[in-house]
Coordinates of C-alpha atoms in Angstrom, one line a residue:
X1 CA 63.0 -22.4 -29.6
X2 CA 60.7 -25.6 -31.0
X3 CA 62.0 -28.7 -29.8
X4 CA 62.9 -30.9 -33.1
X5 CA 62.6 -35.0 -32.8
X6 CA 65.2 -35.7 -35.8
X7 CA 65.1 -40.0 -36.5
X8 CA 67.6 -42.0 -36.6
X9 CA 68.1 -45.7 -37.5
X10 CA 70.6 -47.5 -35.3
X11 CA 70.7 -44.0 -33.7
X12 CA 72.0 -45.2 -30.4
X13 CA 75.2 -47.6 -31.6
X14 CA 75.0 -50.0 -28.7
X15 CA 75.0 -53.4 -31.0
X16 CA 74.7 -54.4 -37.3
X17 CA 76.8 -55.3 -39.8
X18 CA 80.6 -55.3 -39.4
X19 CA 83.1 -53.0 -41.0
X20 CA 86.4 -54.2 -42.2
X21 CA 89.0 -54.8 -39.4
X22 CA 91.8 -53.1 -40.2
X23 CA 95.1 -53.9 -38.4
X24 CA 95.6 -51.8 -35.2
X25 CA 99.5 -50.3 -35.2
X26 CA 99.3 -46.9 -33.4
X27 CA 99.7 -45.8 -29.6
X28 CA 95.9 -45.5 -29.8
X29 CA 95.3 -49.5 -30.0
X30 CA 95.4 -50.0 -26.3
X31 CA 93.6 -48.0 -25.1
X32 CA 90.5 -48.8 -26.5
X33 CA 88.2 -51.2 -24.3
X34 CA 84.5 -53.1 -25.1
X35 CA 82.2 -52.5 -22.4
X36 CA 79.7 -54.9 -21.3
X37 CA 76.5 -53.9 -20.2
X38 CA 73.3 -56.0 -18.5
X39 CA 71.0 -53.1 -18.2
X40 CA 67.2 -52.6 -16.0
X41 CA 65.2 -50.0 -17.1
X42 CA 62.2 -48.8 -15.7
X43 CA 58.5 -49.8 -17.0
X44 CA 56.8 -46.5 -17.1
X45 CA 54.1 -48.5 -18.6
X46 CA 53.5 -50.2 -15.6
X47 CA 55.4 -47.5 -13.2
X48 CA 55.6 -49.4 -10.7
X49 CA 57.3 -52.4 -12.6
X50 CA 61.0 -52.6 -14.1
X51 CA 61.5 -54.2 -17.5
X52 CA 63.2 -57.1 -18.6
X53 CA 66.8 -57.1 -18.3
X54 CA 69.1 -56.3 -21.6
X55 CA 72.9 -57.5 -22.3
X56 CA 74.1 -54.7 -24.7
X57 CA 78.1 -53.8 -25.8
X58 CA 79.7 -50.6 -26.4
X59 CA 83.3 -48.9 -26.2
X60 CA 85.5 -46.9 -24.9
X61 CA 88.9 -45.3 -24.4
X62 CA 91.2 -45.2 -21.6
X63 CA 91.8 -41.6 -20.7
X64 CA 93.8 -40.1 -17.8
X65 CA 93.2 -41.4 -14.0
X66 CA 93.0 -44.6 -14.5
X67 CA 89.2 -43.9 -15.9
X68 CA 87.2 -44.4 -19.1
X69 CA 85.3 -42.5 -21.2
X70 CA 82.5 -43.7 -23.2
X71 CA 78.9 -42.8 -23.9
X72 CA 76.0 -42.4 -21.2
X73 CA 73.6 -44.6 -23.8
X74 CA 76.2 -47.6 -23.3
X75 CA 76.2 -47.7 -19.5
X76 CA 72.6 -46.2 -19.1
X77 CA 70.3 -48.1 -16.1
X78 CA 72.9 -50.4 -15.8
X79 CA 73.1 -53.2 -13.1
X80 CA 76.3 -54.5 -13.9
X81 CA 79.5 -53.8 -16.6
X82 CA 82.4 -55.2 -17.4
X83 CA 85.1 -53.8 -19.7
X84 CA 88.0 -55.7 -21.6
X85 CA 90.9 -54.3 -23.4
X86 CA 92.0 -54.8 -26.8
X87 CA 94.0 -57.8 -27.7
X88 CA 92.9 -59.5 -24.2
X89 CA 90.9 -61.7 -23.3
X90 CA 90.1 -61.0 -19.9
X91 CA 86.7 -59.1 -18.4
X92 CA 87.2 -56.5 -15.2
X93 CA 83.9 -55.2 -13.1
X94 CA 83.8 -51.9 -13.7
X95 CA 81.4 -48.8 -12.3
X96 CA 79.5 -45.4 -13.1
X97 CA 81.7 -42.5 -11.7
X98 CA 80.3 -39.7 -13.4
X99 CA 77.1 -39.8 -16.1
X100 CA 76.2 -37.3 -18.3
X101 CA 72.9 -37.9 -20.0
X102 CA 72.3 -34.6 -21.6
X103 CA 75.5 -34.9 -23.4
X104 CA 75.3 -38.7 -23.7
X105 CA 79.1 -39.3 -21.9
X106 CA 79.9 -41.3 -19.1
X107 CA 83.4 -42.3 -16.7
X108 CA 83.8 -45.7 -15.6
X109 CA 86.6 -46.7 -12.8
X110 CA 87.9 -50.2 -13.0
X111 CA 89.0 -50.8 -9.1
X112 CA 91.9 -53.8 -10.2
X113 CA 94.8 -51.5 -11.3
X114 CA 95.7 -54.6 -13.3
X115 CA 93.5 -53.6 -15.7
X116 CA 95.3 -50.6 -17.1
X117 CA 98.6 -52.2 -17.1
X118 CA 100.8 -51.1 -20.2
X119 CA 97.8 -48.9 -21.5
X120 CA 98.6 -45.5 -22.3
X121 CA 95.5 -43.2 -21.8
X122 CA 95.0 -41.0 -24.7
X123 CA 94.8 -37.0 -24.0
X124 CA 91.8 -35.0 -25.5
X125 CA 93.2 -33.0 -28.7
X126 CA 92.1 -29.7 -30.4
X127 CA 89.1 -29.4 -32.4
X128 CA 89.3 -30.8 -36.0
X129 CA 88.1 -28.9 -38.9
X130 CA 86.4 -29.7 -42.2
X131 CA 88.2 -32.2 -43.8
X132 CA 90.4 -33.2 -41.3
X133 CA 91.4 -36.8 -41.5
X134 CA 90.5 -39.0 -38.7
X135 CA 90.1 -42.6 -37.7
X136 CA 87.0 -44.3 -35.8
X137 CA 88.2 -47.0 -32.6
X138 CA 85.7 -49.5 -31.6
X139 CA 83.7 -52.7 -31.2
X140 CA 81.1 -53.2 -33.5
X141 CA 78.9 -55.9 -33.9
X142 CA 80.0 -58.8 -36.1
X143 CA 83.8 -59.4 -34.6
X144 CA 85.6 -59.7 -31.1
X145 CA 88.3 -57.6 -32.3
X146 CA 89.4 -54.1 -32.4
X147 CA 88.0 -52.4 -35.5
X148 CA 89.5 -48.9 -37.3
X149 CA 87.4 -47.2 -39.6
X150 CA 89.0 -43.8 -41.5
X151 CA 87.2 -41.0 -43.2
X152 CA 87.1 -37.5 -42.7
X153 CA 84.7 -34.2 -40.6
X154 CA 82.6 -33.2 -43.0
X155 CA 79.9 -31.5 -41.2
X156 CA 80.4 -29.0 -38.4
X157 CA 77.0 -28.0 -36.9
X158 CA 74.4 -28.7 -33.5
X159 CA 72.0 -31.5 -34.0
X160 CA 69.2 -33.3 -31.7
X161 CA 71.3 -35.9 -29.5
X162 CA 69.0 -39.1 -29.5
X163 CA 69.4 -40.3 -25.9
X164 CA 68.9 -36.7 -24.3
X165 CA 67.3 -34.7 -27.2
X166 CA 69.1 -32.1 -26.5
X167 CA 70.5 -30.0 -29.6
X168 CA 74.1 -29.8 -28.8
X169 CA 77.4 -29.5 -31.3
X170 CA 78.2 -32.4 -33.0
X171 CA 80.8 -33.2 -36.0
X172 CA 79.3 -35.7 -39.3
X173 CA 82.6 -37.9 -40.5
X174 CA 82.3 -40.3 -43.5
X175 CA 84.0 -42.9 -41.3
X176 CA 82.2 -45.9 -41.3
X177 CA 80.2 -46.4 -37.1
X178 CA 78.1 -49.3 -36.9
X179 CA 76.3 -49.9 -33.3
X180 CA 79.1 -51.6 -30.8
X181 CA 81.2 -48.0 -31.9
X182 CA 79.1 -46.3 -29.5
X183 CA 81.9 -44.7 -27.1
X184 CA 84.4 -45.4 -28.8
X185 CA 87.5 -42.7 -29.6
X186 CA 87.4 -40.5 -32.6
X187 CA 91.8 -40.1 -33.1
X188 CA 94.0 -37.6 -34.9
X189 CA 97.3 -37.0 -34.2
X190 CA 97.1 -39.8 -31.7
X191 CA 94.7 -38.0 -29.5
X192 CA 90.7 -37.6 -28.6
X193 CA 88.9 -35.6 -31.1
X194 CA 85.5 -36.9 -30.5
X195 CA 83.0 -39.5 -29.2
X196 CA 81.2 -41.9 -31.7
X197 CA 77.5 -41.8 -30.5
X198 CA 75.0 -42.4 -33.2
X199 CA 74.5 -42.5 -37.2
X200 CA 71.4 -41.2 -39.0
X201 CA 68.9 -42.7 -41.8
X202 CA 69.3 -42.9 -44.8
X203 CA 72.4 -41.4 -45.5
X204 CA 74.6 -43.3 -43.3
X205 CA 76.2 -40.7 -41.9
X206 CA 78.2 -41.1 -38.7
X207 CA 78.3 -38.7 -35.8
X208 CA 80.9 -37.5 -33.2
X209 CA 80.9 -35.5 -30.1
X210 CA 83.5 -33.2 -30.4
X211 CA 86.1 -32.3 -27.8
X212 CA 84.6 -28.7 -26.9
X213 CA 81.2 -31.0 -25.2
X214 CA 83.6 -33.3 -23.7
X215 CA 86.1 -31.0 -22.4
X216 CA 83.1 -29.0 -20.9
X217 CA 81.6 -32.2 -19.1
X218 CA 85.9 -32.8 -17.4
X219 CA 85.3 -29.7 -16.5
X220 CA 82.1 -29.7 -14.9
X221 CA 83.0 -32.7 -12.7
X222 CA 86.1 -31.6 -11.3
X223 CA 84.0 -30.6 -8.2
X224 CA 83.0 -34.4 -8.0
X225 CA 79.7 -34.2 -9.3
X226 CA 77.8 -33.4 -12.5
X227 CA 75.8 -30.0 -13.5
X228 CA 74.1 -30.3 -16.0
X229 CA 73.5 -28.4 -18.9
X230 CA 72.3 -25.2 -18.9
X231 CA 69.1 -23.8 -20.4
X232 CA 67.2 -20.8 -21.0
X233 CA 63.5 -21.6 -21.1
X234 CA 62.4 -20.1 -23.8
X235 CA 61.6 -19.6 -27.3
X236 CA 62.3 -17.8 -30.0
X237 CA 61.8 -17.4 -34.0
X238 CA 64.2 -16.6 -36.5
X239 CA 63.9 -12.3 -37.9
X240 CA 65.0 -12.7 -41.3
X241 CA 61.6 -11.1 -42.6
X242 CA 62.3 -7.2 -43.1
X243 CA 58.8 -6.2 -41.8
X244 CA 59.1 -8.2 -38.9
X245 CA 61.8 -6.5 -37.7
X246 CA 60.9 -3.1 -39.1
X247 CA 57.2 -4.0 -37.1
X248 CA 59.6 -4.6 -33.8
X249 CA 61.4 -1.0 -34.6
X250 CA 64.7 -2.1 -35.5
X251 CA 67.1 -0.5 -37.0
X252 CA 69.1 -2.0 -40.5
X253 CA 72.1 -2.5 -38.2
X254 CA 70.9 -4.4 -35.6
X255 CA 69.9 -8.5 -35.7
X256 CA 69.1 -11.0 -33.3
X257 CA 65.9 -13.0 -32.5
X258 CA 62.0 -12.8 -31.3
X259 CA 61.2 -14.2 -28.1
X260 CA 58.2 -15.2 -28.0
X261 CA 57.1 -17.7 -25.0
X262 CA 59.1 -17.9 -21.7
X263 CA 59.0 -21.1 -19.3
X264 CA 58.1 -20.6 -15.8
X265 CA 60.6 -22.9 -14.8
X266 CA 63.4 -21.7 -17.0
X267 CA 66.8 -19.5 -16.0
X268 CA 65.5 -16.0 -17.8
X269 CA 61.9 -16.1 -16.1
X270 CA 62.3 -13.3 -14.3
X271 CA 64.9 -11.5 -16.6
X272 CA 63.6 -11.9 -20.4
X273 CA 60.3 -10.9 -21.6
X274 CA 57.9 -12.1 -24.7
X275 CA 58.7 -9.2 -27.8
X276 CA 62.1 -8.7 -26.5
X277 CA 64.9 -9.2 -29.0
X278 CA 67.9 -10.9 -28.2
X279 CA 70.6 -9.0 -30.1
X280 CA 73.9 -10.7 -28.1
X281 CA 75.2 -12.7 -25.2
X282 CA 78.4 -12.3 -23.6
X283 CA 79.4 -9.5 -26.1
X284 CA 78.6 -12.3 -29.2
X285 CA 76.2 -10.6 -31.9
X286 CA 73.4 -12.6 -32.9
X287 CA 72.1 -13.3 -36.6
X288 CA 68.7 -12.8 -37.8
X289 CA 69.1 -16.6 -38.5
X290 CA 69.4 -17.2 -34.5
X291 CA 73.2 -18.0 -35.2
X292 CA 76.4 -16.5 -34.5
X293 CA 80.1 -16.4 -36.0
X294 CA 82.0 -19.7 -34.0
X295 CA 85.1 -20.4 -36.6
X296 CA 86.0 -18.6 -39.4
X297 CA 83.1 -19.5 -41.8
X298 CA 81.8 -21.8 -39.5
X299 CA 78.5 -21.0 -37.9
X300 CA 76.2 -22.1 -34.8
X301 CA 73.2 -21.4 -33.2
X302 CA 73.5 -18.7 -30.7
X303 CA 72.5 -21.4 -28.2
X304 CA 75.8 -23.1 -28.5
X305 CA 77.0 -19.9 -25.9
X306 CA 75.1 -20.6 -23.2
X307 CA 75.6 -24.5 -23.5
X308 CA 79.3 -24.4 -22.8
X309 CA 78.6 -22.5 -19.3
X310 CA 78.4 -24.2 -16.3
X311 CA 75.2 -24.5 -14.2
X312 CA 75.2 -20.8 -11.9
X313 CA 77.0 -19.2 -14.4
X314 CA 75.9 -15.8 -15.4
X315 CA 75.8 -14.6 -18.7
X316 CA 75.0 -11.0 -20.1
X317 CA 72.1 -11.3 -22.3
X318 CA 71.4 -7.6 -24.8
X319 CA 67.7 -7.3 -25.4
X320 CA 65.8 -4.6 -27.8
X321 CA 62.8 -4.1 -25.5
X322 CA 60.3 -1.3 -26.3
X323 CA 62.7 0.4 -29.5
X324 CA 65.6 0.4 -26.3
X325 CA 68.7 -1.6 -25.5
X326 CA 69.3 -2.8 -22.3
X327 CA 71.2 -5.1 -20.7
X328 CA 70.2 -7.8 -18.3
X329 CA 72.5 -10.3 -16.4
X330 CA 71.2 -13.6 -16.3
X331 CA 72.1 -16.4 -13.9
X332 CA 71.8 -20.1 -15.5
X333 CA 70.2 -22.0 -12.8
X334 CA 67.8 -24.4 -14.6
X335 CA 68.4 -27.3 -17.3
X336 CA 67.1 -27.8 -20.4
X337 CA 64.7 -30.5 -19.3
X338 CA 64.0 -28.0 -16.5
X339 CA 62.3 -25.7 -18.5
X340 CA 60.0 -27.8 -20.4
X341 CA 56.4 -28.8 -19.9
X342 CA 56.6 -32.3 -20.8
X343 CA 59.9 -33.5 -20.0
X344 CA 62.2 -35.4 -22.3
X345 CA 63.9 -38.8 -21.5
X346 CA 64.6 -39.2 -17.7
X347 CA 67.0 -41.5 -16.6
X348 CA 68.0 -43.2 -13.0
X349 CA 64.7 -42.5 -11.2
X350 CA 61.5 -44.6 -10.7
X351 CA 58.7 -43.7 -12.6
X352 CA 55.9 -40.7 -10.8
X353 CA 52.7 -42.3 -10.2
X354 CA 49.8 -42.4 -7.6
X355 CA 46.8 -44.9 -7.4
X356 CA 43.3 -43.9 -6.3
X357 CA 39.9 -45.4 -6.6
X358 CA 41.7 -48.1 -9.3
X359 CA 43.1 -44.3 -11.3
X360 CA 46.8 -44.3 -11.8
X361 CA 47.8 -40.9 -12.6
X362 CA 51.6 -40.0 -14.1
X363 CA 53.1 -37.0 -15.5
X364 CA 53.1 -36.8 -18.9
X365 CA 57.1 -37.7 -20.0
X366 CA 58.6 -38.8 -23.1
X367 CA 60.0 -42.1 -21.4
X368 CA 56.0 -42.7 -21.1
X369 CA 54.9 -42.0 -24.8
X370 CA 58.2 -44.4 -25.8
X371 CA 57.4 -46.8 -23.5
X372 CA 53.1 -47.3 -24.2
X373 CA 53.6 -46.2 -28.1
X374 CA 56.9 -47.6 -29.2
X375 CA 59.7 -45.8 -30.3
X376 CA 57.4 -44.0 -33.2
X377 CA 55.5 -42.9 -30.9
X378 CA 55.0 -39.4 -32.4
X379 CA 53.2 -41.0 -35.4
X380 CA 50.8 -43.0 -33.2
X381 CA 50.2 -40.1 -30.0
X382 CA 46.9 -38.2 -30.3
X383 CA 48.0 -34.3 -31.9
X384 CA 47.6 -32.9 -28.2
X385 CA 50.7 -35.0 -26.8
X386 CA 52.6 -34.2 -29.6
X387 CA 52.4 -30.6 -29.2
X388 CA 52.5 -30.7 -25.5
X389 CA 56.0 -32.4 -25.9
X390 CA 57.1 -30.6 -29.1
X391 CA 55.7 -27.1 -28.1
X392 CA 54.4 -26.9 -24.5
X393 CA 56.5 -24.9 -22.0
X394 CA 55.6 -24.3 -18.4
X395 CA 53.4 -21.5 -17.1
X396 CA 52.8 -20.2 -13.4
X397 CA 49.4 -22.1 -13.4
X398 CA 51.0 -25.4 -15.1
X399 CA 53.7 -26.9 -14.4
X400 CA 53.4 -30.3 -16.2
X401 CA 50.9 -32.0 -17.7
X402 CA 48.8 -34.7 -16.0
X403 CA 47.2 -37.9 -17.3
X404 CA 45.2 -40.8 -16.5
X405 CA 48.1 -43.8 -17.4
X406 CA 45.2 -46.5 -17.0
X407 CA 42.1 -47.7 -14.7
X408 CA 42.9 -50.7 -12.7
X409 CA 39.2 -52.4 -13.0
X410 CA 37.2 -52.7 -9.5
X411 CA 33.5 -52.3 -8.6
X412 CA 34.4 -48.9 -7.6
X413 CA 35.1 -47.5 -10.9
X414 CA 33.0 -49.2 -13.5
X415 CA 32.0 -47.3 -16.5
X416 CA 35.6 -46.2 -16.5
X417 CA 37.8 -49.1 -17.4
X418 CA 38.6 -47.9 -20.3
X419 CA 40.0 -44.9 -19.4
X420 CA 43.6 -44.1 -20.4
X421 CA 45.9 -41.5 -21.8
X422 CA 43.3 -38.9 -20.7
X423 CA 44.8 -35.6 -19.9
X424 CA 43.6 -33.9 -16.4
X425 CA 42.9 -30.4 -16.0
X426 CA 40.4 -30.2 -12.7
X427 CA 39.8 -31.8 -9.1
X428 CA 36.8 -31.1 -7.5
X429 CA 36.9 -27.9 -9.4
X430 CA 40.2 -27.1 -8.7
X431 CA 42.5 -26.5 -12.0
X432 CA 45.7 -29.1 -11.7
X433 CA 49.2 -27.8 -12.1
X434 CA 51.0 -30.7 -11.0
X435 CA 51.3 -34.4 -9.1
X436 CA 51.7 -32.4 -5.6
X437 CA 48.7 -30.5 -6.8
X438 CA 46.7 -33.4 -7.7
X439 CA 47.3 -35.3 -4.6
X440 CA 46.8 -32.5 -2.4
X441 CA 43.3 -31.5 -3.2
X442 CA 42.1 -35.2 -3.4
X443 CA 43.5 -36.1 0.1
X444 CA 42.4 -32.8 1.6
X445 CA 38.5 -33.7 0.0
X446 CA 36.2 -34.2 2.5
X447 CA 33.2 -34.4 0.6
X448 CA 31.1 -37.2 -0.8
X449 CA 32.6 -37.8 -3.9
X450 CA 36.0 -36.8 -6.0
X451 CA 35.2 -35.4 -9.3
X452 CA 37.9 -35.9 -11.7
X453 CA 37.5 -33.6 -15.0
X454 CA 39.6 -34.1 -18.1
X455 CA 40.6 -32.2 -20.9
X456 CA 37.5 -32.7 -23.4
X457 CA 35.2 -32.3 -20.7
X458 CA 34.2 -35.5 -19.6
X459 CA 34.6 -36.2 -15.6
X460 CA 34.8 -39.4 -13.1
X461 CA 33.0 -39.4 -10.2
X462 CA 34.7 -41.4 -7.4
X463 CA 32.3 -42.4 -4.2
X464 CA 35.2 -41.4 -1.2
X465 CA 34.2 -43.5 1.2
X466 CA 34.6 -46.4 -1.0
X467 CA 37.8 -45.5 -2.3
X468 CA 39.3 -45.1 1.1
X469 CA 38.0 -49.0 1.4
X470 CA 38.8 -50.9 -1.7
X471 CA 41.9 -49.4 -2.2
X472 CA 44.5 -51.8 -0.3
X473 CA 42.4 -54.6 -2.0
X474 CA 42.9 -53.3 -5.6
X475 CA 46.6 -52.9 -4.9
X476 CA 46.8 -56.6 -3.6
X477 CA 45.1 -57.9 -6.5
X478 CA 47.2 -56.2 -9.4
X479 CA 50.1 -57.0 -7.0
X480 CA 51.3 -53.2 -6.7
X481 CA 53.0 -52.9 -3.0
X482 CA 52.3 -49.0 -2.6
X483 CA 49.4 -46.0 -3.8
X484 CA 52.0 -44.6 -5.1
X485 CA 55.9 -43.9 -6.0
X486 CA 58.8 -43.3 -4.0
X487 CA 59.1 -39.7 -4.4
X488 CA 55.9 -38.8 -3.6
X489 CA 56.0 -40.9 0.0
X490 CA 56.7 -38.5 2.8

């Protein structure tokens, strides 16, 4: 399966021009809150840095439990939030219970029980259909009051989700969102049909997570804590060419899809090989599109069935694997970010890095090419990053990809100050599958030098001795307090 980057302008809808307020009369009005957020993300830059603080708004809707649901973008590396209700004035501390990243939804808990006085939560309803009516609650930018915005679905279909990247299910409406929507409820009939979360270029299309992603994330933490989504590992192309499948030995009645690279780190590893063909899971049949049959004429990709499982689920996964069928049962233990080679955003955890000779080395993530490129960063990254992100998938003898972030200048490494965004393949001869990897062989060297070889061939020659000397002075003097980050301390 390639992993797709899809734009969007004003994608995440935390803050632009202001649709008409229309006046709020329904059972739905108070229920709706603004959120308040003063966010601190991390600098993976400068890993071992945070960035400047951000004040940012959102919404959300009053559900059951004295909670609130509202998107993961709107509350994401947040140090402090407030929420207020519609038609008041006053602001209540509120906190993170649960956080879903992949599916960009988040709880809050407000610990003053004053604050949901007279509000009515609003119950999650049934999936809408094309050209159901519905009506857009929120906050956007440009007024202090509620706005209502009315339209209808007019897309049903799985698209790239900006602040995971995930491809999940998600419903276009026509209703106007603007950002400050983000969060807020999508209503019909007076309940929950969807999540406003982002808009796309051009078009102005708005877009919803629907109620089958949110009612799979209630469901998830009922345990108290959050899953994930799960992931395959794989990928696959499409079998609509007759030869193809004629070349694979299929019959004219059978249809599914080619596998044709497996992650290492991915949930069918040891289950699915490359040429199987995937003809169903769970007893759906699979198109030679990669889709399946969801509602009525509505269809999805066949990835959509695995996505509403639960993390340890098993699913039953029929192959065609050398002209026979056979069944394999599969247990979804990995993510979707699990099974990739260069992961996409993370969120909540300090940046990887570890210092030597004046090299500060990093795994190759996307926070990383956003964060030194911009948010365009696929137009400006050399063609190997870009296809290490959009295509690279773990393999037993790499794990992730490893770069040289920057070269902190010293005596010690002259000649290489310029060195950055240089991928590394080999220590001392050794071929580098990972940061444990990487640290391991140069703090087990006991010769001379460390020889550091990267991807075009080039290497850096560190003296050992001299590393071991001038280290603590090149942390003092770029003001770093550690060789490396948190997760790598033992």
């Amino acid at each position: 399966m390639k992993y797709l980057l899809i734009r969007f302008v004003a994608a995440l809808l935390l803050v632009f021009m202001a649709p008409i307020s229309l006046q709020a009369s329904d059972s739905a009005s108070n229920a709706v809150v603004k959120v308040f957020t003063v966010s601190n993300k991390y600098n993976y830059a400068e890993p071992w840095q945070v960035s400047v603080q951000k004040h940012m708004t959102g919404s959300g809707v009053i559900i059951s439990g004295n909670r609130i649901l509202t998107n993961a973008h709107v509350v994401s590396d947040s140090v402090f939030i407030q929420v207020k209700r519609s038609g008041q004035a006053k602001k209540y501390t509120a906190t993170v219970e649960y956080i879903a990243h992949d599916c960009d939804l988040a709880v809050l808990k407000v610990a003053d029980e004053m604050f949901y006085k007279g509000a009515t939560p609003i119950e999650v309803g049934e999936l809408p259909r094309m050209k159901d009516k519905i009506s857009v609650y929120g906050f956007p930018m440009g007024g202090e009051e509620l706005s209502i915005t009315e339209g209808v679905v007019s897309r049903v279909d799985q698209m790239t989700y900006v602040h995971s990247g995930e491809n999940l299910l998600a419903f276009q409406i026509d209703a106007a969102i603007n950002p400050g929507n983000s969060g807020g409820p999508v209503i019909r009939n007076n309940k929950i049909v969807g999540i406003a979360f982002q808009k796309s270029s051009g078009a102005g299309m708005g877009y919803m997570i629907p109620t089958p992603v949110i009612n799979r994330f209630f469901d998830d933490i009922k345990d108290g804590s959050y899953g994930g989504i799960p992931g395959l590992g794989m990928e696959f192309q499409d079998m609509e060419n007759d030869s193809l499948r004629a070349y694979c030995g299929m019959s004219s009645e059978q249809t599914g899809v080619l596998v044709t690279s497996i992650s290492a780190k991915g949930s069918v590893a040891d289950a699915i090989k490359v040429g199987d063909v995937i003809l169903s899971i769970d007893g759906l049949s699979i198109d030679n599109d990669g889709k399946y049959a969801f509602r009525g004429d509505e269809r999805l990709s066949f990835t959509y069935i695995f996505q509403m499982k639960r993390m340890n689920d098993k699913i039953r996964i029929k192959v065609f694997r050398e002209k026979k069928v056979v069944e394999v049962d599969v247990k979804l233990t990995k993510t979707f970010n699990d099974g990739r080679m260069v992961s996409n955003t993370i969120f909540g955890k300090t940046p990887t890095y570890y210092i030597y000779g004046g090299f500060v080395f990093t795994p190759l993530t996307l926070n990383l090419l956003v964060d030194s490129l911009g948010d365009n960063w696929s137009e400006r990254a050399p063609s190997a990053f870009q296809e290490y992100y959009f295509n690279g998938i773990p393999t037993k003898d790499r794990q992730e990809i490893i770069v040289i972030l920057k070269v902190l200048p010293d005596e010690i490494n002259v000649g290489y100050h310029n060195g950055s965004g240089l991928v590394v393949t080999e220590v001392n001869g050794i071929k580098i599958s990972s940061m444990s990897d990487l640290i391991s062989i140069i703090e087990s060297n006991s010769k001379e030098y460390t020889v550091i070889k990267i991807a075009d061939g080039a290497i850096g020659v560190i003296d050992r001795q001299k590393a071991a000397k001038s280290e603590q002075q090149i942390l003092e003097k770029f003001g770093i307090t550690s060789n490396r980050s948190r997760d790598l301390m033992k």
